[in-house]
XYZ file of C-alpha atoms in Angstrom:
588
model
C 51.888 35.910 -5.483
C 48.297 34.825 -6.169
C 45.596 35.399 -3.552
C 42.676 32.969 -3.248
C 39.625 33.575 -1.064
C 37.173 31.058 0.190
C 34.175 33.358 0.588
C 32.889 36.832 -0.418
C 33.778 38.300 2.998
C 37.494 37.581 2.488
C 37.410 39.024 -1.034
C 35.628 42.195 0.133
C 38.154 42.667 2.977
C 41.079 42.371 0.573
C 39.690 44.907 -1.889
C 38.927 47.508 0.773
C 42.356 47.364 2.469
C 44.226 46.999 -0.804
C 46.806 44.803 0.854
C 48.448 41.626 -0.290
C 47.530 38.309 1.206
C 50.326 38.678 3.734
C 49.514 42.287 4.815
C 48.379 42.981 8.377
C 45.787 45.409 9.788
C 45.212 46.531 13.329
C 42.863 44.343 15.369
C 40.168 47.057 15.569
C 40.308 47.631 11.823
C 40.154 43.895 11.177
C 37.060 43.513 13.362
C 35.344 46.500 11.670
C 36.017 45.370 8.144
C 35.241 41.716 8.852
C 31.882 42.597 10.428
C 30.960 44.789 7.476
C 32.043 42.128 5.030
C 30.080 39.357 6.702
C 26.942 41.493 6.693
C 27.286 42.213 3.000
C 28.107 38.577 2.293
C 24.855 37.469 3.870
C 22.948 40.158 1.990
C 24.322 39.292 -1.422
C 24.812 35.523 -1.107
C 22.302 33.627 -3.276
C 19.352 32.186 -1.331
C 19.310 28.424 -0.813
C 17.107 26.727 -3.360
C 13.799 25.767 -1.747
C 12.893 22.091 -1.680
C 9.451 20.470 -1.492
C 8.391 18.958 1.837
C 8.924 15.330 2.732
C 6.725 13.065 4.854
C 8.061 9.666 5.881
C 5.466 8.485 8.417
C 2.866 9.497 10.974
C 2.592 8.513 14.629
C 0.206 7.213 15.706
C -0.243 5.586 12.318
C -4.011 5.320 12.525
C -7.153 6.060 14.468
C -10.667 4.885 15.292
C -13.667 5.811 13.169
C -15.669 8.645 14.634
C -12.740 10.039 16.632
C -10.144 12.801 16.562
C -6.465 12.014 16.928
C -3.380 14.243 17.074
C -0.494 12.713 15.134
C 3.166 13.664 14.820
C 4.672 13.685 11.338
C 8.247 12.764 10.491
C 9.948 14.479 7.565
C 11.173 17.900 6.459
C 8.752 20.789 6.057
C 8.277 24.490 6.736
C 5.778 24.674 9.595
C 3.102 26.040 9.409
C 3.684 26.974 5.762
C 3.136 23.396 4.614
C -0.376 22.342 3.581
C -2.080 18.977 4.056
C -3.888 16.835 1.489
C -5.943 14.100 3.163
C -8.969 12.843 1.177
C -11.512 11.032 3.345
C -10.526 12.674 6.637
C -10.112 16.217 7.916
C -6.492 17.099 8.766
C -5.684 20.439 10.420
C -2.209 21.637 11.451
C -1.808 22.529 15.118
C 0.372 25.254 16.611
C 3.082 22.716 17.457
C 5.420 21.966 14.559
C 4.737 18.665 12.831
C 1.535 17.858 14.700
C -1.800 17.598 12.909
C -5.279 16.875 14.210
C -7.111 14.282 12.148
C -10.900 13.923 12.347
C -12.111 10.517 11.124
C -15.758 10.301 9.990
C -17.767 7.533 11.624
C -19.118 6.484 8.208
C -15.764 6.267 6.383
C -15.986 3.027 4.384
C -12.224 2.414 4.264
C -9.433 0.905 6.331
C -6.699 3.228 5.034
C -6.305 6.744 3.669
C -3.249 8.535 2.251
C -1.893 11.872 3.476
C 0.657 14.186 1.867
C 2.255 17.543 2.564
C 2.626 20.179 -0.134
C 3.706 23.787 -0.610
C 4.596 26.157 -3.424
C 7.699 24.111 -4.313
C 6.152 20.645 -4.626
C 4.704 17.765 -2.650
C 5.835 14.900 -0.457
C 5.151 11.263 -1.129
C 1.910 10.036 0.399
C 1.991 8.385 3.834
C -0.520 5.721 4.938
C -2.930 6.292 7.829
C -4.973 3.285 8.954
C -8.607 3.404 10.027
C -9.728 1.036 12.783
C -12.827 -0.036 14.678
C -11.585 -0.276 18.254
C -10.580 2.191 20.993
C -6.923 3.219 20.780
C -4.027 3.268 23.230
C -0.448 4.535 22.947
C 2.247 2.401 24.540
C 4.103 3.666 27.600
C 7.841 3.133 27.888
C 9.716 1.457 29.399
C 7.910 -1.794 28.707
C 10.812 -4.046 27.690
C 10.610 -6.202 30.803
C 7.652 -8.411 31.591
C 7.155 -6.625 34.897
C 6.982 -3.231 33.141
C 4.427 -4.307 30.537
C 1.958 -1.639 29.408
C -1.383 -2.507 30.981
C -4.265 -2.941 28.541
C -7.227 -2.380 30.824
C -9.972 -3.289 28.348
C -10.462 -5.318 25.206
C -10.789 -4.867 22.293
C -7.986 -2.335 21.930
C -5.605 -1.133 19.226
C -2.185 -0.136 20.540
C -0.040 2.403 18.675
C 3.661 1.926 19.264
C 7.184 1.943 17.847
C 10.199 -0.254 18.501
C 12.212 2.831 19.352
C 15.504 1.568 20.789
C 18.234 -0.348 19.029
C 16.899 -3.682 20.254
C 13.494 -2.779 21.664
C 11.013 -5.313 23.019
C 7.480 -4.138 23.799
C 5.271 -5.938 26.322
C 1.548 -5.606 27.039
C -0.371 -7.132 29.949
C -3.932 -8.362 29.380
C -6.396 -10.093 31.704
C -8.053 -13.276 30.417
C -10.517 -15.682 31.934
C -10.388 -19.421 31.423
C -11.680 -20.376 27.978
C -11.286 -16.897 26.441
C -9.493 -16.787 23.095
C -7.230 -13.802 22.586
C -6.523 -12.688 19.031
C -3.426 -10.506 18.513
C -2.650 -8.982 15.107
C 0.113 -6.612 13.989
C -0.030 -4.030 11.204
C 3.490 -2.882 10.394
C 5.345 -3.950 7.252
C 2.415 -5.042 5.086
C 0.040 -2.101 5.481
C 2.316 0.632 6.857
C 5.633 -0.155 5.165
C 7.610 -0.251 8.430
C 10.996 -1.905 7.682
C 10.535 -4.685 10.211
C 9.971 -8.438 10.297
C 8.234 -8.787 13.644
C 7.544 -11.658 16.030
C 4.555 -11.850 18.349
C 4.375 -13.956 21.492
C 1.993 -14.660 24.355
C 3.858 -15.443 27.563
C 3.068 -16.156 31.182
C 4.102 -13.522 33.750
C 7.225 -15.582 34.524
C 8.294 -15.581 30.863
C 7.183 -18.983 29.573
C 6.184 -18.624 25.905
C 2.670 -20.014 25.420
C 2.052 -19.005 21.776
C 4.132 -17.473 19.000
C 3.788 -16.368 15.405
C 6.299 -14.934 12.965
C 4.834 -14.467 9.467
C 1.071 -14.724 9.011
C 0.142 -11.559 7.102
C 3.323 -11.677 4.996
C 5.986 -10.273 7.380
C 3.426 -9.295 10.024
C 2.394 -11.788 12.728
C -1.078 -12.745 13.919
C -1.905 -15.365 16.523
C -4.657 -16.797 18.715
C -4.312 -18.054 22.269
C -6.950 -19.708 24.472
C -6.412 -19.242 28.198
C -6.592 -22.368 30.356
C -7.030 -20.381 33.562
C -7.846 -16.888 34.756
C -4.931 -14.526 35.030
C -2.571 -11.986 33.508
C -0.891 -12.803 30.208
C 1.894 -10.895 28.456
C 1.742 -10.121 24.734
C 5.315 -9.469 23.614
C 6.504 -7.852 20.384
C 9.987 -7.533 18.836
C 11.419 -7.517 15.322
C 14.310 -8.157 12.977
C 15.094 -5.908 9.981
C 12.804 -6.591 7.024
C 15.895 -6.627 4.802
C 18.209 -9.264 6.292
C 21.873 -8.397 6.778
C 24.923 -10.244 8.073
C 23.949 -9.779 11.716
C 21.353 -11.654 13.752
C 19.863 -9.000 16.003
C 16.700 -7.245 17.014
C 16.046 -3.918 15.347
C 14.617 -0.616 16.497
C 14.124 3.033 15.609
C 11.455 5.722 15.783
C 10.403 4.849 12.216
C 9.561 1.239 13.173
C 5.926 2.038 13.867
C 3.186 -0.530 14.274
C -0.412 -1.045 15.382
C -1.251 -4.030 17.566
C -4.891 -5.127 17.762
C -5.863 -7.152 20.827
C -9.339 -8.637 21.157
C -11.277 -11.538 22.623
C -14.049 -10.750 20.150
C -14.234 -11.259 16.385
C -11.336 -10.478 14.066
C -11.956 -10.831 10.338
C -9.227 -11.990 7.960
C -11.265 -11.979 4.737
C -14.700 -12.282 3.179
C -16.135 -15.407 1.573
C -16.335 -15.224 -1.368
C -13.176 -13.197 -2.023
C -14.834 -11.502 -4.992
C -18.408 -10.422 -5.680
C -20.036 -9.122 -8.873
C -19.795 -5.391 -9.540
C -23.419 -5.320 -10.597
C -24.803 -7.180 -7.558
C -22.349 -7.506 -4.637
C -24.782 -9.329 -2.374
C -23.715 -10.091 1.207
C -20.612 -12.251 1.654
C -19.914 -14.139 4.859
C -16.749 -13.813 6.927
C -13.686 -15.838 7.850
C -11.404 -15.259 10.803
C -11.425 -15.881 14.556
C -14.065 -15.615 17.314
C -16.737 -15.033 14.690
C -20.445 -14.719 15.434
C -22.585 -17.273 13.645
C -24.112 -16.457 10.256
C -22.714 -12.933 9.963
C -23.154 -11.326 6.554
C -21.295 -8.237 5.361
C -22.532 -5.248 3.383
C -20.327 -4.386 0.387
C -19.766 -0.885 -1.026
C -17.075 0.549 -3.312
C -13.945 1.276 -1.270
C -14.247 4.616 0.508
C -17.897 5.071 -0.392
C -18.831 8.620 -1.385
C -15.978 10.134 0.648
C -13.236 8.543 -1.460
C -15.086 8.279 -4.755
C -12.427 10.288 -6.619
C -9.415 8.912 -4.731
C -9.460 5.153 -5.004
C -6.867 2.548 -4.280
C -6.412 0.107 -7.168
C -4.975 -3.378 -7.208
C -1.535 -3.623 -8.766
C -1.062 -3.777 -12.523
C 1.429 -6.640 -12.530
C 2.087 -10.108 -13.917
C -1.170 -11.480 -12.495
C -3.162 -9.565 -15.119
C -6.160 -8.670 -12.946
C -9.054 -7.224 -14.875
C -8.608 -3.443 -15.248
C -12.374 -3.152 -14.733
C -12.237 -4.744 -11.260
C -12.427 -2.483 -8.215
C -11.759 -2.776 -4.496
C -14.840 -3.165 -2.311
C -15.199 -2.612 1.421
C -17.248 -5.180 3.331
C -18.545 -4.338 6.797
C -21.307 -4.724 9.328
C -23.404 -1.656 10.133
C -21.552 -0.946 13.395
C -18.121 -1.434 11.741
C -17.068 -3.998 14.322
C -16.172 -6.268 11.413
C -14.642 -5.040 8.174
C -12.449 -6.291 5.352
C -11.809 -5.855 1.639
C -13.380 -7.782 -1.209
C -12.878 -7.567 -4.961
C -15.689 -6.166 -7.089
C -15.330 -8.198 -10.281
C -16.954 -7.872 -13.716
C -17.211 -11.690 -13.919
C -19.649 -14.177 -12.390
C -18.483 -15.014 -8.856
C -18.914 -18.472 -7.329
C -17.665 -20.261 -4.217
C -16.322 -23.797 -4.273
C -16.054 -25.447 -0.851
C -15.284 -29.092 -1.584
C -16.223 -31.856 0.790
C -13.486 -33.871 2.432
C -14.248 -36.853 0.193
C -12.682 -37.391 -3.183
C -14.777 -35.926 -5.956
C -14.989 -35.271 -9.664
C -13.515 -32.004 -10.969
C -15.822 -29.070 -10.264
C -17.283 -27.688 -13.551
C -16.554 -24.052 -14.467
C -17.036 -21.909 -17.563
C -15.272 -18.819 -18.902
C -15.330 -16.184 -17.470
C -15.467 -16.944 -13.761
C -14.091 -15.639 -10.461
C -14.060 -18.589 -8.067
C -13.288 -18.612 -4.341
C -11.880 -21.946 -3.200
C -10.250 -23.580 -0.205
C -7.831 -26.503 0.076
C -9.627 -28.294 2.874
C -7.129 -31.114 3.296
C -3.314 -31.149 3.215
C -1.790 -32.829 0.170
C -5.138 -32.824 -1.693
C -5.399 -30.241 -4.528
C -8.659 -28.983 -6.002
C -9.520 -29.715 -9.642
C -11.806 -27.912 -12.102
C -13.211 -29.054 -15.459
C -12.981 -26.275 -18.046
C -14.471 -26.757 -21.561
C -12.495 -24.913 -24.267
C -12.568 -24.655 -28.038
C -9.516 -25.006 -30.210
C -7.848 -21.605 -30.659
C -9.508 -20.087 -27.570
C -7.078 -17.819 -25.664
C -7.493 -17.817 -21.910
C -5.845 -16.407 -18.792
C -5.975 -18.477 -15.598
C -4.733 -16.922 -12.356
C -4.774 -18.069 -8.744
C -4.216 -15.499 -5.988
C -3.606 -15.924 -2.284
C -0.478 -14.134 -1.066
C -1.382 -10.956 -2.959
C -4.732 -11.051 -1.117
C -2.980 -11.402 2.277
C -3.830 -15.097 2.552
C -1.495 -17.852 3.700
C -1.539 -20.231 0.711
C 1.466 -20.499 -1.645
C -0.456 -21.668 -4.719
C 0.675 -23.915 -7.560
C -1.365 -23.901 -10.790
C -1.466 -26.729 -13.342
C -3.339 -26.996 -16.670
C -3.927 -30.381 -18.342
C -5.361 -30.731 -21.861
C -8.016 -33.247 -23.031
C -5.295 -35.747 -24.031
C -3.958 -35.851 -20.462
C -0.814 -33.849 -21.258
C 0.273 -31.166 -18.769
C 0.552 -27.996 -20.868
C 1.501 -25.639 -18.000
C 2.672 -26.027 -14.397
C 3.381 -22.708 -12.634
C 4.459 -21.948 -9.093
C 5.487 -18.282 -8.792
C 4.727 -15.692 -11.483
C 6.992 -12.662 -11.383
C 7.785 -11.250 -7.924
C 4.645 -12.674 -6.329
C 4.091 -16.155 -4.941
C 0.825 -16.360 -6.886
C 0.470 -17.929 -10.335
C -0.902 -17.200 -13.781
C -1.127 -19.213 -17.008
C -1.772 -17.810 -20.461
C -2.740 -20.533 -22.942
C -4.209 -20.999 -26.407
C -6.217 -24.208 -26.585
C -4.884 -26.722 -29.119
C -7.905 -29.018 -28.769
C -11.639 -28.928 -28.325
C -12.715 -30.504 -25.065
C -12.405 -30.438 -21.310
C -9.214 -29.102 -19.767
C -8.407 -29.724 -16.086
C -7.258 -26.826 -13.889
C -5.550 -27.964 -10.688
C -4.863 -25.720 -7.691
C -2.510 -26.917 -4.961
C -0.095 -25.552 -2.382
C 3.670 -25.538 -2.870
C 4.170 -27.097 0.570
C 1.086 -29.309 0.223
C -0.692 -27.534 3.049
C -4.431 -27.317 3.578
C -7.089 -26.528 6.160
C -9.734 -23.966 7.010
C -7.413 -21.020 6.208
C -6.126 -22.286 2.841
C -8.286 -19.963 0.727
C -7.545 -18.694 -2.793
C -9.166 -16.841 -5.682
C -9.172 -18.533 -9.083
C -9.963 -16.300 -12.081
C -10.438 -17.627 -15.613
C -11.149 -15.223 -18.463
C -10.663 -14.891 -22.190
C -7.684 -12.918 -23.434
C -8.965 -9.571 -24.678
C -7.367 -6.574 -26.350
C -6.756 -3.853 -23.783
C -4.081 -1.437 -22.581
C -2.543 -0.002 -19.403
C -1.126 3.470 -18.787
C 1.494 4.286 -16.154
C 3.804 7.030 -14.900
C 7.234 6.809 -13.285
C 6.375 9.333 -10.558
C 3.340 10.578 -8.646
C 4.320 14.260 -8.847
C 5.096 16.836 -11.552
C 6.668 20.279 -11.066
C 6.307 22.974 -13.731
C 8.450 26.091 -13.914
C 6.878 29.270 -15.361
C 6.629 29.319 -19.156
C 8.977 26.352 -19.440
C 7.441 23.387 -21.302
C 7.874 20.168 -19.320
C 7.686 16.706 -20.838
C 5.906 13.949 -18.912
C 6.768 10.420 -20.026
C 3.708 8.166 -20.248
C 4.144 4.393 -20.647
C 1.572 2.315 -22.544
C 1.341 -1.475 -22.342
C -0.793 -2.972 -25.118
C -2.483 -6.335 -24.799
C -3.597 -8.031 -28.017
C -5.538 -11.210 -28.676
C -5.497 -13.348 -31.796
C -8.685 -11.672 -33.018
C -8.108 -8.023 -32.146
C -5.558 -5.370 -31.223
C -5.624 -1.950 -29.598
C -5.815 0.955 -32.016
C -4.534 4.519 -31.511
C -4.651 5.663 -27.869
C -5.178 9.351 -27.061
C -3.206 10.490 -24.009
C -4.145 13.732 -22.254
C -4.206 15.392 -18.846
C -7.525 15.761 -17.016
C -8.251 18.308 -14.312
C -5.663 20.901 -15.355
C -6.087 24.438 -14.016
C -6.680 27.191 -16.578
C -3.106 28.395 -16.026
C -1.637 25.131 -17.381
C -1.973 23.912 -20.958
C -1.226 20.544 -22.473
C -2.211 19.167 -25.879
C -3.268 15.561 -26.310
C -0.789 13.159 -27.921
C -1.450 9.938 -29.834
C 0.102 6.560 -29.126
C 0.015 4.722 -32.455
C -0.463 0.921 -32.658
C 3.118 0.509 -33.884
C 6.328 2.466 -33.994
C 8.119 4.462 -31.272
C 4.910 5.874 -29.764
C 3.254 2.464 -29.294
C 4.855 1.961 -25.878
C 5.726 5.506 -24.801
C 4.706 9.082 -25.484
C 5.742 12.499 -24.171
C 2.964 14.719 -22.875
C 4.019 18.386 -22.740
C 2.618 20.677 -20.036
C 3.231 24.423 -19.838
C 2.400 26.870 -17.030
C 1.794 30.606 -17.559
C 3.382 31.398 -14.205
C 0.371 31.316 -11.905
C 0.896 29.205 -8.811
C -1.028 25.922 -8.565
C -0.897 22.831 -6.359
C -3.312 19.949 -6.681
C -4.086 16.482 -8.044
C -4.684 15.774 -11.728
C -4.989 12.616 -13.811
C -3.386 11.407 -17.014
C -5.939 9.551 -19.131
C -5.722 7.217 -22.092
C -8.634 6.465 -24.425
C -9.272 4.469 -27.590
C -12.226 3.396 -29.708
C -10.565 0.288 -31.204
C -11.503 -2.507 -30.762
C -14.087 -0.869 -28.463
C -14.356 2.227 -26.322
C -11.790 1.917 -23.530
C -10.637 4.577 -21.078
C -7.848 4.013 -18.558
C -6.281 6.335 -16.004
C -2.516 6.276 -15.574
C -1.338 4.460 -12.466
C 1.567 5.788 -10.433
C 4.204 3.454 -8.902
C 2.697 0.976 -6.462
C 3.023 1.153 -2.689
C 2.030 -1.399 -0.075
C 0.284 -3.607 -2.611
C -1.863 -0.939 -4.285
C -1.640 1.878 -6.825
C -3.194 5.333 -7.044
C -4.131 7.212 -10.192
C -3.877 10.831 -9.033
C -0.735 12.812 -9.895
C 0.284 15.860 -7.871
C 0.893 18.886 -10.082
C 2.870 21.871 -8.787
C 3.154 24.970 -10.965
C 5.574 27.411 -9.371
C 4.830 31.133 -9.394
C 6.539 33.439 -11.861
C 8.948 35.777 -10.011
C 7.777 39.369 -9.564
């Protein structure tokens, strides 16, 4: 008969006793041999293959400038063997597993930083950590019932919380005086990636709903409420899953984290204009609620000096934003007001039409124009002179800038014919038109709203520029792992943009910031053929351990000198250009 054994201990026992599968030993002998076999099995069994750490989220998910906060991380990691990468802030592991102390500089010119764990085996994905202006509070449970609402003793305040239970409802009690306007704003799905579609309410202590908002900042709610009398008011928060299913139910879980800002003071939604020139940002004004009169913001590159090498970039997508544009951070000196603004290479203007009918507003190429649909059902029109054969790109952005408008873009030629009418371009609700002029003369660009809405919050950014030869570089992952002396191919994607007059020549692709223990020769992406859209960059490690960020760069001299860094897959509306490189150590 054939004997089969499930593990090395059984096989060792059989060999030592030299019995068949059906043979029997005394109980003492069985215990002796089995103990010996198990010990040897554990000694000789192959070690489990180590895996890199993971990091899914942090709680609390943010902190106030100029403060220290202890956060708990969710994921898998070897504590304290894991290391922390946190540009812009100081992050130190504590003695308690999974808890890190984050020190936030008072002069950090950013509203979000990214944190990752890494060790000798690799790195986690980055997790967002938001930076705020107000004092912070952590919710106390239970606070499902109105009578158990977490008391918010002072305003302004940012509350850190999670909808922890299966159908959790969180309640917060605030004191308002007659005439005060409360602003409540949630950061969850849009800026933290929490899988929730939340609803925000203001209710009286006996449960009468006085104000409600569902989707204002995409899936995140924001609302204002003006108290008619002094008293206690309840701000209530609950959510549905961000990905709808067949059930209609509230959702919950420890990963459904959010930050709720409550204030009777100013809350900024955006700057006006939405873009400012790179060369001379000036001082934009602000839009939002409870705003002080004539407030002007100072604009600096996002992150200032602290995040100079670790920028967020706007998405490379169908909207074809200029690759030379950058994100700016606009704030007042005391950081009580802050928002983002685009730093654009084009002239920036603001068009705020009167409520009367008017002639089309004149614009020239290139331009970055901030506009507002002041009245419902009334679109804005722009007169654009073009020459026959001129290639232009016209884009209008609102939703991608966290604004409420759902824009529709129309282009009419000098004969009166509509040559393009675009609602949604790609996965966004914003619009772009690429067109080659068939006539000399004035074209009319019309910006409207899909639902014909308008008002003081119906802002948008209209960009018109000439088509120009350029290219983009991207990677499918934000991390690379090299084994000792084993060449590893990294696939680099190249998107080439050509105009009628010029095309992109050969593009040199190479890694920047490599340690001396890793080598990688540059490769050429030719204008045509298999390498035009994709190349393989080979990296080789000599076996010395390394963990750290690098960049993959592309450069050409045709039709002009252009250098682009490779973007990694986008998250939460932005992309990064640093790639985490792990070179594992050669075994002794």
